[in-house]
Amino acid sequence: MKVFTSNIGSGNANDFVGRTVTNLRTLSEPLSYFGVDLGPGRRLLPTAYTVRNRNSTSHVCLSWRLEASIDKVFWYQLDTRVFYVGDPNYDAQYEEVVERLCEPGFVSTWGVNTEIYREVGMDGFQFFRVV
């Protein structure tokens, strides 16, 4: 398995898949990401994924997309989370979730839209990234 990234703001890219809470983050640029290449011949069809906050309350990721690919060129969107959009009515619905996501080292597990698997009709994906 290999880890890839668009750019690193701090930390080591391999911390992305580690079990230790670190201060890993990308630079604050649009479409920054961390990803995983499972390697040739390895495929996965996830039904859920887990995200862990870095060991800090600043630079917290409150919106992201989980994407998957078979060729690292075309990406399928498996899940999207947007918890802060600047609209008080919308944002109030997720206030408790945002507070939890801002806790250092907080771990959360999210489901995947498995309907895409039937639409695409494939055996699984080799590449995954969080954008």
mmCIF file of N, CA and C in Angstrom:
data_model
loop_
_atom_site.group_PDB
_atom_site.id
_atom_site.type_symbol
_atom_site.label_atom_id
_atom_site.label_comp_id
_atom_site.label_asym_id
_atom_site.label_seq_id
_atom_site.Cartn_x
_atom_site.Cartn_y
_atom_site.Cartn_z
ATOM 1 N N MET A 1 0.837 -1.166 0.000
ATOM 2 C CA MET A 1 0.000 0.000 0.000
ATOM 3 C C MET A 1 0.890 1.239 0.000
ATOM 4 N N LYS A 2 0.502 2.246 -0.811
ATOM 5 C CA LYS A 2 1.227 3.510 -0.872
ATOM 6 C C LYS A 2 0.273 4.647 -0.542
ATOM 7 N N VAL A 3 0.801 5.678 0.085
ATOM 8 C CA VAL A 3 0.030 6.878 0.385
ATOM 9 C C VAL A 3 0.465 7.963 -0.588
ATOM 10 N N PHE A 4 -0.498 8.739 -1.119
ATOM 11 C CA PHE A 4 -0.157 9.853 -1.989
ATOM 12 C C PHE A 4 -0.943 11.079 -1.546
ATOM 13 N N THR A 5 -0.450 12.255 -1.918
ATOM 14 C CA THR A 5 -1.065 13.502 -1.476
ATOM 15 C C THR A 5 -0.858 14.587 -2.516
ATOM 16 N N SER A 6 -1.700 15.611 -2.458
ATOM 17 C CA SER A 6 -1.531 16.752 -3.349
ATOM 18 C C SER A 6 -0.467 17.686 -2.800
ATOM 19 N N ASN A 7 -0.445 17.893 -1.499
ATOM 20 C CA ASN A 7 0.558 18.728 -0.836
ATOM 21 C C ASN A 7 0.429 18.549 0.675
ATOM 22 N N ILE A 8 1.539 18.634 1.360
ATOM 23 C CA ILE A 8 1.535 18.448 2.813
ATOM 24 C C ILE A 8 1.854 19.768 3.494
ATOM 25 N N GLY A 9 1.016 20.133 4.463
ATOM 26 C CA GLY A 9 1.256 21.324 5.259
ATOM 27 C C GLY A 9 2.115 21.007 6.460
ATOM 28 N N SER A 10 1.878 19.857 7.082
ATOM 29 C CA SER A 10 2.706 19.406 8.204
ATOM 30 C C SER A 10 2.501 17.908 8.374
ATOM 31 N N GLY A 11 3.493 17.250 8.931
ATOM 32 C CA GLY A 11 3.412 15.817 9.178
ATOM 33 C C GLY A 11 4.023 14.999 8.057
ATOM 34 N N ASN A 12 3.797 13.698 8.119
ATOM 35 C CA ASN A 12 4.317 12.732 7.163
ATOM 36 C C ASN A 12 3.124 12.067 6.486
ATOM 37 N N ALA A 13 3.124 11.949 5.173
ATOM 38 C CA ALA A 13 1.992 11.380 4.440
ATOM 39 C C ALA A 13 1.600 9.997 4.954
ATOM 40 N N ASN A 14 2.555 9.210 5.427
ATOM 41 C CA ASN A 14 2.240 7.875 5.934
ATOM 42 C C ASN A 14 1.416 7.913 7.216
ATOM 43 N N ASP A 15 1.395 9.064 7.901
ATOM 44 C CA ASP A 15 0.551 9.210 9.089
ATOM 45 C C ASP A 15 -0.928 9.134 8.718
ATOM 46 N N PHE A 16 -1.250 9.317 7.456
ATOM 47 C CA PHE A 16 -2.638 9.269 6.972
ATOM 48 C C PHE A 16 -3.296 7.927 7.291
ATOM 49 N N VAL A 17 -2.548 6.854 7.261
ATOM 50 C CA VAL A 17 -3.100 5.524 7.513
ATOM 51 C C VAL A 17 -2.669 4.954 8.860
ATOM 52 N N GLY A 18 -1.912 5.717 9.634
ATOM 53 C CA GLY A 18 -1.414 5.245 10.917
ATOM 54 C C GLY A 18 -2.492 5.184 11.985
ATOM 55 N N ARG A 19 -2.140 4.607 13.103
ATOM 56 C CA ARG A 19 -3.075 4.475 14.223
ATOM 57 C C ARG A 19 -2.789 5.459 15.343
ATOM 58 N N THR A 20 -1.800 6.320 15.137
ATOM 59 C CA THR A 20 -1.431 7.301 16.146
ATOM 60 C C THR A 20 -1.969 8.667 15.745
ATOM 61 N N VAL A 21 -2.498 9.402 16.700
ATOM 62 C CA VAL A 21 -2.983 10.751 16.436
ATOM 63 C C VAL A 21 -1.772 11.655 16.220
ATOM 64 N N THR A 22 -1.740 12.323 15.073
ATOM 65 C CA THR A 22 -0.625 13.203 14.724
ATOM 66 C C THR A 22 -1.163 14.576 14.326
ATOM 67 N N ASN A 23 -0.294 15.430 13.847
ATOM 68 C CA ASN A 23 -0.699 16.748 13.365
ATOM 69 C C ASN A 23 -0.600 16.833 11.847
ATOM 70 N N LEU A 24 -0.897 15.779 11.163
ATOM 71 C CA LEU A 24 -0.860 15.732 9.706
ATOM 72 C C LEU A 24 -1.946 16.625 9.113
ATOM 73 N N ARG A 25 -1.578 17.413 8.101
ATOM 74 C CA ARG A 25 -2.555 18.213 7.371
ATOM 75 C C ARG A 25 -1.976 18.619 6.028
ATOM 76 N N THR A 26 -2.866 18.907 5.076
ATOM 77 C CA THR A 26 -2.436 19.439 3.791
ATOM 78 C C THR A 26 -2.308 20.950 3.915
ATOM 79 N N LEU A 27 -1.774 21.564 2.885
ATOM 80 C CA LEU A 27 -1.788 23.017 2.817
ATOM 81 C C LEU A 27 -3.224 23.462 2.612
ATOM 82 N N SER A 28 -3.554 24.656 2.986
ATOM 83 C CA SER A 28 -4.932 25.153 2.844
ATOM 84 C C SER A 28 -5.164 25.630 1.412
ATOM 85 N N GLU A 29 -5.235 24.693 0.503
ATOM 86 C CA GLU A 29 -5.471 24.982 -0.907
ATOM 87 C C GLU A 29 -6.685 24.195 -1.379
ATOM 88 N N PRO A 30 -7.461 24.753 -2.301
ATOM 89 C CA PRO A 30 -8.620 24.018 -2.831
ATOM 90 C C PRO A 30 -8.192 22.670 -3.414
ATOM 91 N N LEU A 31 -9.023 21.667 -3.203
ATOM 92 C CA LEU A 31 -8.836 20.312 -3.720
ATOM 93 C C LEU A 31 -7.588 19.609 -3.195
ATOM 94 N N SER A 32 -7.092 20.007 -2.027
ATOM 95 C CA SER A 32 -5.999 19.268 -1.389
ATOM 96 C C SER A 32 -6.522 17.904 -0.958
ATOM 97 N N TYR A 33 -5.665 16.892 -0.951
ATOM 98 C CA TYR A 33 -6.134 15.555 -0.580
ATOM 99 C C TYR A 33 -5.002 14.676 -0.064
ATOM 100 N N PHE A 34 -5.413 13.611 0.607
ATOM 101 C CA PHE A 34 -4.565 12.475 0.942
ATOM 102 C C PHE A 34 -5.219 11.256 0.335
ATOM 103 N N GLY A 35 -4.417 10.321 -0.161
ATOM 104 C CA GLY A 35 -4.980 9.137 -0.782
ATOM 105 C C GLY A 35 -4.174 7.883 -0.494
ATOM 106 N N VAL A 36 -4.774 6.744 -0.862
ATOM 107 C CA VAL A 36 -4.160 5.438 -0.652
ATOM 108 C C VAL A 36 -4.253 4.642 -1.943
ATOM 109 N N ASP A 37 -3.136 4.016 -2.320
ATOM 110 C CA ASP A 37 -3.067 3.090 -3.449
ATOM 111 C C ASP A 37 -2.897 1.702 -2.843
ATOM 112 N N LEU A 38 -3.907 0.838 -3.008
ATOM 113 C CA LEU A 38 -3.843 -0.500 -2.417
ATOM 114 C C LEU A 38 -2.827 -1.391 -3.108
ATOM 115 N N GLY A 39 -2.423 -1.028 -4.321
ATOM 116 C CA GLY A 39 -1.442 -1.805 -5.062
ATOM 117 C C GLY A 39 -2.096 -2.613 -6.172
ATOM 118 N N PRO A 40 -1.306 -2.999 -7.172
ATOM 119 C CA PRO A 40 -1.823 -3.757 -8.321
ATOM 120 C C PRO A 40 -2.525 -5.040 -7.888
ATOM 121 N N GLY A 41 -3.675 -5.291 -8.476
ATOM 122 C CA GLY A 41 -4.413 -6.514 -8.196
ATOM 123 C C GLY A 41 -5.214 -6.500 -6.908
ATOM 124 N N ARG A 42 -5.177 -5.420 -6.168
ATOM 125 C CA ARG A 42 -5.950 -5.326 -4.921
ATOM 126 C C ARG A 42 -7.098 -4.360 -5.124
ATOM 127 N N ARG A 43 -8.302 -4.792 -4.751
ATOM 128 C CA ARG A 43 -9.499 -3.973 -4.917
ATOM 129 C C ARG A 43 -10.327 -4.028 -3.645
ATOM 130 N N LEU A 44 -11.109 -2.957 -3.432
ATOM 131 C CA LEU A 44 -11.936 -2.866 -2.238
ATOM 132 C C LEU A 44 -13.226 -2.149 -2.590
ATOM 133 N N LEU A 45 -14.339 -2.632 -2.032
ATOM 134 C CA LEU A 45 -15.641 -1.978 -2.130
ATOM 135 C C LEU A 45 -16.089 -1.668 -0.705
ATOM 136 N N PRO A 46 -15.679 -0.527 -0.170
ATOM 137 C CA PRO A 46 -16.004 -0.226 1.231
ATOM 138 C C PRO A 46 -17.479 0.081 1.439
ATOM 139 N N THR A 47 -17.974 -0.221 2.618
ATOM 140 C CA THR A 47 -19.337 0.149 3.007
ATOM 141 C C THR A 47 -19.313 1.275 4.041
ATOM 142 N N ALA A 48 -18.136 1.530 4.622
ATOM 143 C CA ALA A 48 -17.959 2.615 5.599
ATOM 144 C C ALA A 48 -16.478 2.976 5.643
ATOM 145 N N TYR A 49 -16.192 4.129 6.237
ATOM 146 C CA TYR A 49 -14.814 4.563 6.422
ATOM 147 C C TYR A 49 -14.742 5.375 7.701
ATOM 148 N N THR A 50 -13.541 5.488 8.244
ATOM 149 C CA THR A 50 -13.333 6.204 9.498
ATOM 150 C C THR A 50 -12.355 7.349 9.280
ATOM 151 N N VAL A 51 -12.675 8.491 9.862
ATOM 152 C CA VAL A 51 -11.830 9.680 9.799
ATOM 153 C C VAL A 51 -11.441 10.038 11.226
ATOM 154 N N ARG A 52 -10.159 10.351 11.415
ATOM 155 C CA ARG A 52 -9.688 10.766 12.732
ATOM 156 C C ARG A 52 -9.138 12.182 12.620
ATOM 157 N N ASN A 53 -9.550 13.038 13.539
ATOM 158 C CA ASN A 53 -9.051 14.406 13.563
ATOM 159 C C ASN A 53 -7.594 14.398 13.996
ATOM 160 N N ARG A 54 -6.865 15.382 13.529
ATOM 161 C CA ARG A 54 -5.472 15.508 13.959
ATOM 162 C C ARG A 54 -5.426 15.938 15.422
ATOM 163 N N ASN A 55 -4.266 15.962 16.007
ATOM 164 C CA ASN A 55 -4.094 16.279 17.423
ATOM 165 C C ASN A 55 -4.075 17.797 17.628
ATOM 166 N N SER A 56 -5.149 18.445 17.222
ATOM 167 C CA SER A 56 -5.229 19.900 17.306
ATOM 168 C C SER A 56 -6.687 20.323 17.169
ATOM 169 N N THR A 57 -6.990 21.530 17.613
ATOM 170 C CA THR A 57 -8.344 22.071 17.420
ATOM 171 C C THR A 57 -8.354 23.112 16.307
ATOM 172 N N SER A 58 -7.201 23.373 15.708
ATOM 173 C CA SER A 58 -7.144 24.312 14.581
ATOM 174 C C SER A 58 -6.934 23.550 13.282
ATOM 175 N N HIS A 59 -7.253 24.175 12.176
ATOM 176 C CA HIS A 59 -7.131 23.556 10.856
ATOM 177 C C HIS A 59 -7.878 22.217 10.806
ATOM 178 N N VAL A 60 -9.086 22.217 11.324
ATOM 179 C CA VAL A 60 -9.900 21.004 11.384
ATOM 180 C C VAL A 60 -10.701 20.870 10.090
ATOM 181 N N CYS A 61 -10.728 19.688 9.546
ATOM 182 C CA CYS A 61 -11.473 19.426 8.316
ATOM 183 C C CYS A 61 -12.960 19.247 8.652
ATOM 184 N N LEU A 62 -13.789 20.176 8.182
ATOM 185 C CA LEU A 62 -15.226 20.110 8.447
ATOM 186 C C LEU A 62 -16.029 19.769 7.202
ATOM 187 N N SER A 63 -15.387 19.683 6.077
ATOM 188 C CA SER A 63 -16.050 19.285 4.829
ATOM 189 C C SER A 63 -15.065 18.452 4.023
ATOM 190 N N TRP A 64 -15.542 17.345 3.454
ATOM 191 C CA TRP A 64 -14.672 16.495 2.654
ATOM 192 C C TRP A 64 -15.495 15.607 1.735
ATOM 193 N N ARG A 65 -14.782 14.979 0.795
ATOM 194 C CA ARG A 65 -15.351 13.958 -0.082
ATOM 195 C C ARG A 65 -14.455 12.732 -0.025
ATOM 196 N N LEU A 66 -15.071 11.558 0.053
ATOM 197 C CA LEU A 66 -14.335 10.310 -0.116
ATOM 198 C C LEU A 66 -14.526 9.897 -1.569
ATOM 199 N N GLU A 67 -13.427 9.719 -2.282
ATOM 200 C CA GLU A 67 -13.484 9.352 -3.689
ATOM 201 C C GLU A 67 -12.686 8.076 -3.924
ATOM 202 N N ALA A 68 -13.077 7.339 -4.974
ATOM 203 C CA ALA A 68 -12.398 6.091 -5.319
ATOM 204 C C ALA A 68 -12.168 6.038 -6.821
ATOM 205 N N SER A 69 -11.127 5.293 -7.210
ATOM 206 C CA SER A 69 -10.769 5.210 -8.623
ATOM 207 C C SER A 69 -10.169 3.849 -8.933
ATOM 208 N N ILE A 70 -10.301 3.425 -10.183
ATOM 209 C CA ILE A 70 -9.619 2.209 -10.616
ATOM 210 C C ILE A 70 -8.332 2.543 -11.360
ATOM 211 N N ASP A 71 -8.202 3.800 -11.831
ATOM 212 C CA ASP A 71 -7.053 4.175 -12.650
ATOM 213 C C ASP A 71 -6.333 5.444 -12.194
ATOM 214 N N LYS A 72 -6.791 6.073 -11.108
ATOM 215 C CA LYS A 72 -6.241 7.313 -10.559
ATOM 216 C C LYS A 72 -6.429 8.493 -11.534
ATOM 217 N N VAL A 73 -7.334 8.330 -12.491
ATOM 218 C CA VAL A 73 -7.654 9.410 -13.431
ATOM 219 C C VAL A 73 -9.106 9.838 -13.231
ATOM 220 N N PHE A 74 -10.025 8.888 -13.342
ATOM 221 C CA PHE A 74 -11.450 9.166 -13.132
ATOM 222 C C PHE A 74 -11.823 8.745 -11.722
ATOM 223 N N TRP A 75 -12.464 9.663 -10.965
ATOM 224 C CA TRP A 75 -12.789 9.429 -9.565
ATOM 225 C C TRP A 75 -14.296 9.355 -9.359
ATOM 226 N N TYR A 76 -14.752 8.368 -8.576
ATOM 227 C CA TYR A 76 -16.152 8.210 -8.199
ATOM 228 C C TYR A 76 -16.335 8.752 -6.781
ATOM 229 N N GLN A 77 -17.360 9.513 -6.576
ATOM 230 C CA GLN A 77 -17.653 10.083 -5.263
ATOM 231 C C GLN A 77 -18.429 9.057 -4.443
ATOM 232 N N LEU A 78 -17.858 8.593 -3.341
ATOM 233 C CA LEU A 78 -18.504 7.598 -2.487
ATOM 234 C C LEU A 78 -19.253 8.235 -1.318
ATOM 235 N N ASP A 79 -18.774 9.386 -0.853
ATOM 236 C CA ASP A 79 -19.448 10.077 0.250
ATOM 237 C C ASP A 79 -19.000 11.532 0.267
ATOM 238 N N THR A 80 -19.902 12.404 0.713
ATOM 239 C CA THR A 80 -19.600 13.829 0.855
ATOM 240 C C THR A 80 -20.129 14.299 2.197
ATOM 241 N N ARG A 81 -19.323 15.072 2.909
ATOM 242 C CA ARG A 81 -19.731 15.653 4.192
ATOM 243 C C ARG A 81 -19.464 17.154 4.145
ATOM 244 N N VAL A 82 -20.494 17.943 4.417
ATOM 245 C CA VAL A 82 -20.373 19.391 4.488
ATOM 246 C C VAL A 82 -21.085 19.820 5.762
ATOM 247 N N PHE A 83 -20.312 20.256 6.758
ATOM 248 C CA PHE A 83 -20.882 20.587 8.049
ATOM 249 C C PHE A 83 -20.910 22.083 8.337
ATOM 250 N N TYR A 84 -20.287 22.868 7.494
ATOM 251 C CA TYR A 84 -20.308 24.309 7.728
ATOM 252 C C TYR A 84 -20.355 25.014 6.376
ATOM 253 N N VAL A 85 -21.462 25.703 6.114
ATOM 254 C CA VAL A 85 -21.619 26.389 4.830
ATOM 255 C C VAL A 85 -21.824 27.892 4.993
ATOM 256 N N GLY A 86 -21.920 28.378 6.225
ATOM 257 C CA GLY A 86 -22.108 29.803 6.459
ATOM 258 C C GLY A 86 -23.560 30.240 6.535
ATOM 259 N N ASP A 87 -24.493 29.297 6.387
ATOM 260 C CA ASP A 87 -25.932 29.577 6.514
ATOM 261 C C ASP A 87 -26.345 29.179 7.928
ATOM 262 N N PRO A 88 -26.745 30.141 8.771
ATOM 263 C CA PRO A 88 -27.064 29.829 10.173
ATOM 264 C C PRO A 88 -28.119 28.735 10.337
ATOM 265 N N ASN A 89 -29.128 28.701 9.475
ATOM 266 C CA ASN A 89 -30.167 27.667 9.581
ATOM 267 C C ASN A 89 -29.597 26.278 9.298
ATOM 268 N N TYR A 90 -28.789 26.158 8.253
ATOM 269 C CA TYR A 90 -28.180 24.869 7.903
ATOM 270 C C TYR A 90 -27.145 24.475 8.957
ATOM 271 N N ASP A 91 -26.260 25.410 9.281
ATOM 272 C CA ASP A 91 -25.156 25.113 10.192
ATOM 273 C C ASP A 91 -25.645 24.707 11.581
ATOM 274 N N ALA A 92 -26.762 25.257 12.053
ATOM 275 C CA ALA A 92 -27.301 24.933 13.379
ATOM 276 C C ALA A 92 -27.649 23.458 13.487
ATOM 277 N N GLN A 93 -28.053 22.829 12.376
ATOM 278 C CA GLN A 93 -28.401 21.401 12.382
ATOM 279 C C GLN A 93 -27.201 20.530 12.744
ATOM 280 N N TYR A 94 -25.993 21.021 12.433
ATOM 281 C CA TYR A 94 -24.787 20.211 12.602
ATOM 282 C C TYR A 94 -23.861 20.740 13.692
ATOM 283 N N GLU A 95 -24.359 21.630 14.523
ATOM 284 C CA GLU A 95 -23.529 22.258 15.553
ATOM 285 C C GLU A 95 -22.857 21.222 16.454
ATOM 286 N N GLU A 96 -23.613 20.219 16.897
ATOM 287 C CA GLU A 96 -23.050 19.192 17.779
ATOM 288 C C GLU A 96 -21.986 18.362 17.056
ATOM 289 N N VAL A 97 -22.231 18.015 15.802
ATOM 290 C CA VAL A 97 -21.258 17.243 15.022
ATOM 291 C C VAL A 97 -19.973 18.051 14.850
ATOM 292 N N VAL A 98 -20.099 19.335 14.527
ATOM 293 C CA VAL A 98 -18.926 20.197 14.340
ATOM 294 C C VAL A 98 -18.117 20.290 15.627
ATOM 295 N N GLU A 99 -18.792 20.431 16.775
ATOM 296 C CA GLU A 99 -18.084 20.485 18.055
ATOM 297 C C GLU A 99 -17.267 19.214 18.277
ATOM 298 N N ARG A 100 -17.848 18.064 17.972
ATOM 299 C CA ARG A 100 -17.137 16.791 18.140
ATOM 300 C C ARG A 100 -15.964 16.682 17.173
ATOM 301 N N LEU A 101 -16.182 17.088 15.900
ATOM 302 C CA LEU A 101 -15.115 17.018 14.906
ATOM 303 C C LEU A 101 -13.934 17.908 15.264
ATOM 304 N N CYS A 102 -14.169 18.920 16.068
ATOM 305 C CA CYS A 102 -13.102 19.850 16.467
ATOM 306 C C CYS A 102 -12.307 19.360 17.677
ATOM 307 N N GLU A 103 -12.695 18.233 18.259
ATOM 308 C CA GLU A 103 -11.949 17.689 19.389
ATOM 309 C C GLU A 103 -10.671 17.020 18.879
ATOM 310 N N PRO A 104 -9.526 17.271 19.526
ATOM 311 C CA PRO A 104 -8.285 16.620 19.100
ATOM 312 C C PRO A 104 -8.410 15.102 19.110
ATOM 313 N N GLY A 105 -8.061 14.466 18.009
ATOM 314 C CA GLY A 105 -8.073 13.011 17.910
ATOM 315 C C GLY A 105 -9.440 12.373 17.779
ATOM 316 N N PHE A 106 -10.506 13.156 17.622
ATOM 317 C CA PHE A 106 -11.856 12.591 17.532
ATOM 318 C C PHE A 106 -11.959 11.653 16.333
ATOM 319 N N VAL A 107 -12.598 10.509 16.534
ATOM 320 C CA VAL A 107 -12.760 9.503 15.491
ATOM 321 C C VAL A 107 -14.237 9.400 15.131
ATOM 322 N N SER A 108 -14.530 9.419 13.831
ATOM 323 C CA SER A 108 -15.918 9.280 13.375
ATOM 324 C C SER A 108 -15.965 8.318 12.190
ATOM 325 N N THR A 109 -17.020 7.528 12.130
ATOM 326 C CA THR A 109 -17.200 6.560 11.048
ATOM 327 C C THR A 109 -18.431 6.938 10.252
ATOM 328 N N TRP A 110 -18.306 6.868 8.936
ATOM 329 C CA TRP A 110 -19.352 7.308 8.015
ATOM 330 C C TRP A 110 -19.638 6.227 6.994
ATOM 331 N N GLY A 111 -20.883 6.132 6.576
ATOM 332 C CA GLY A 111 -21.286 5.160 5.566
ATOM 333 C C GLY A 111 -20.926 5.626 4.162
ATOM 334 N N VAL A 112 -20.895 4.682 3.249
ATOM 335 C CA VAL A 112 -20.570 4.942 1.846
ATOM 336 C C VAL A 112 -21.814 4.707 1.006
ATOM 337 N N ASN A 113 -21.987 5.491 -0.037
ATOM 338 C CA ASN A 113 -23.082 5.300 -0.982
ATOM 339 C C ASN A 113 -22.774 4.082 -1.856
ATOM 340 N N THR A 114 -23.238 2.910 -1.434
ATOM 341 C CA THR A 114 -22.930 1.678 -2.163
ATOM 342 C C THR A 114 -23.722 1.530 -3.459
ATOM 343 N N GLU A 115 -24.708 2.393 -3.687
ATOM 344 C CA GLU A 115 -25.458 2.353 -4.948
ATOM 345 C C GLU A 115 -24.536 2.546 -6.150
ATOM 346 N N ILE A 116 -23.473 3.298 -5.968
ATOM 347 C CA ILE A 116 -22.536 3.552 -7.065
ATOM 348 C C ILE A 116 -21.932 2.245 -7.571
ATOM 349 N N TYR A 117 -21.795 1.241 -6.709
ATOM 350 C CA TYR A 117 -21.196 -0.030 -7.114
ATOM 351 C C TYR A 117 -22.053 -0.734 -8.163
ATOM 352 N N ARG A 118 -23.365 -0.681 -8.004
ATOM 353 C CA ARG A 118 -24.257 -1.292 -8.987
ATOM 354 C C ARG A 118 -24.239 -0.508 -10.295
ATOM 355 N N GLU A 119 -24.195 0.815 -10.178
ATOM 356 C CA GLU A 119 -24.166 1.658 -11.369
ATOM 357 C C GLU A 119 -22.898 1.443 -12.180
ATOM 358 N N VAL A 120 -21.789 1.334 -11.488
ATOM 359 C CA VAL A 120 -20.499 1.202 -12.160
ATOM 360 C C VAL A 120 -20.248 -0.240 -12.565
ATOM 361 N N GLY A 121 -20.726 -1.198 -11.764
ATOM 362 C CA GLY A 121 -20.584 -2.612 -12.080
ATOM 363 C C GLY A 121 -19.142 -3.077 -12.089
ATOM 364 N N MET A 122 -18.421 -2.806 -11.038
ATOM 365 C CA MET A 122 -17.014 -3.205 -11.001
ATOM 366 C C MET A 122 -16.699 -4.048 -9.772
ATOM 367 N N ASP A 123 -15.493 -4.600 -9.778
ATOM 368 C CA ASP A 123 -15.041 -5.477 -8.697
ATOM 369 C C ASP A 123 -14.501 -4.736 -7.491
ATOM 370 N N GLY A 124 -14.250 -3.461 -7.635
ATOM 371 C CA GLY A 124 -13.689 -2.688 -6.538
ATOM 372 C C GLY A 124 -12.741 -1.635 -7.055
ATOM 373 N N PHE A 125 -12.210 -0.872 -6.118
ATOM 374 C CA PHE A 125 -11.323 0.232 -6.443
ATOM 375 C C PHE A 125 -9.933 -0.009 -5.866
ATOM 376 N N GLN A 126 -8.914 0.463 -6.554
ATOM 377 C CA GLN A 126 -7.534 0.366 -6.084
ATOM 378 C C GLN A 126 -7.105 1.633 -5.372
ATOM 379 N N PHE A 127 -7.657 2.785 -5.768
ATOM 380 C CA PHE A 127 -7.234 4.078 -5.224
ATOM 381 C C PHE A 127 -8.367 4.743 -4.456
ATOM 382 N N PHE A 128 -8.034 5.338 -3.337
ATOM 383 C CA PHE A 128 -8.999 6.091 -2.528
ATOM 384 C C PHE A 128 -8.352 7.393 -2.100
ATOM 385 N N ARG A 129 -9.162 8.454 -2.019
ATOM 386 C CA ARG A 129 -8.627 9.720 -1.503
ATOM 387 C C ARG A 129 -9.710 10.469 -0.761
ATOM 388 N N VAL A 130 -9.274 11.290 0.188
ATOM 389 C CA VAL A 130 -10.151 12.196 0.922
ATOM 390 C C VAL A 130 -9.758 13.595 0.462
ATOM 391 N N VAL A 131 -10.710 14.289 -0.165
ATOM 392 C CA VAL A 131 -10.472 15.632 -0.732
ATOM 393 C C VAL A 131 -11.158 16.650 0.159
#
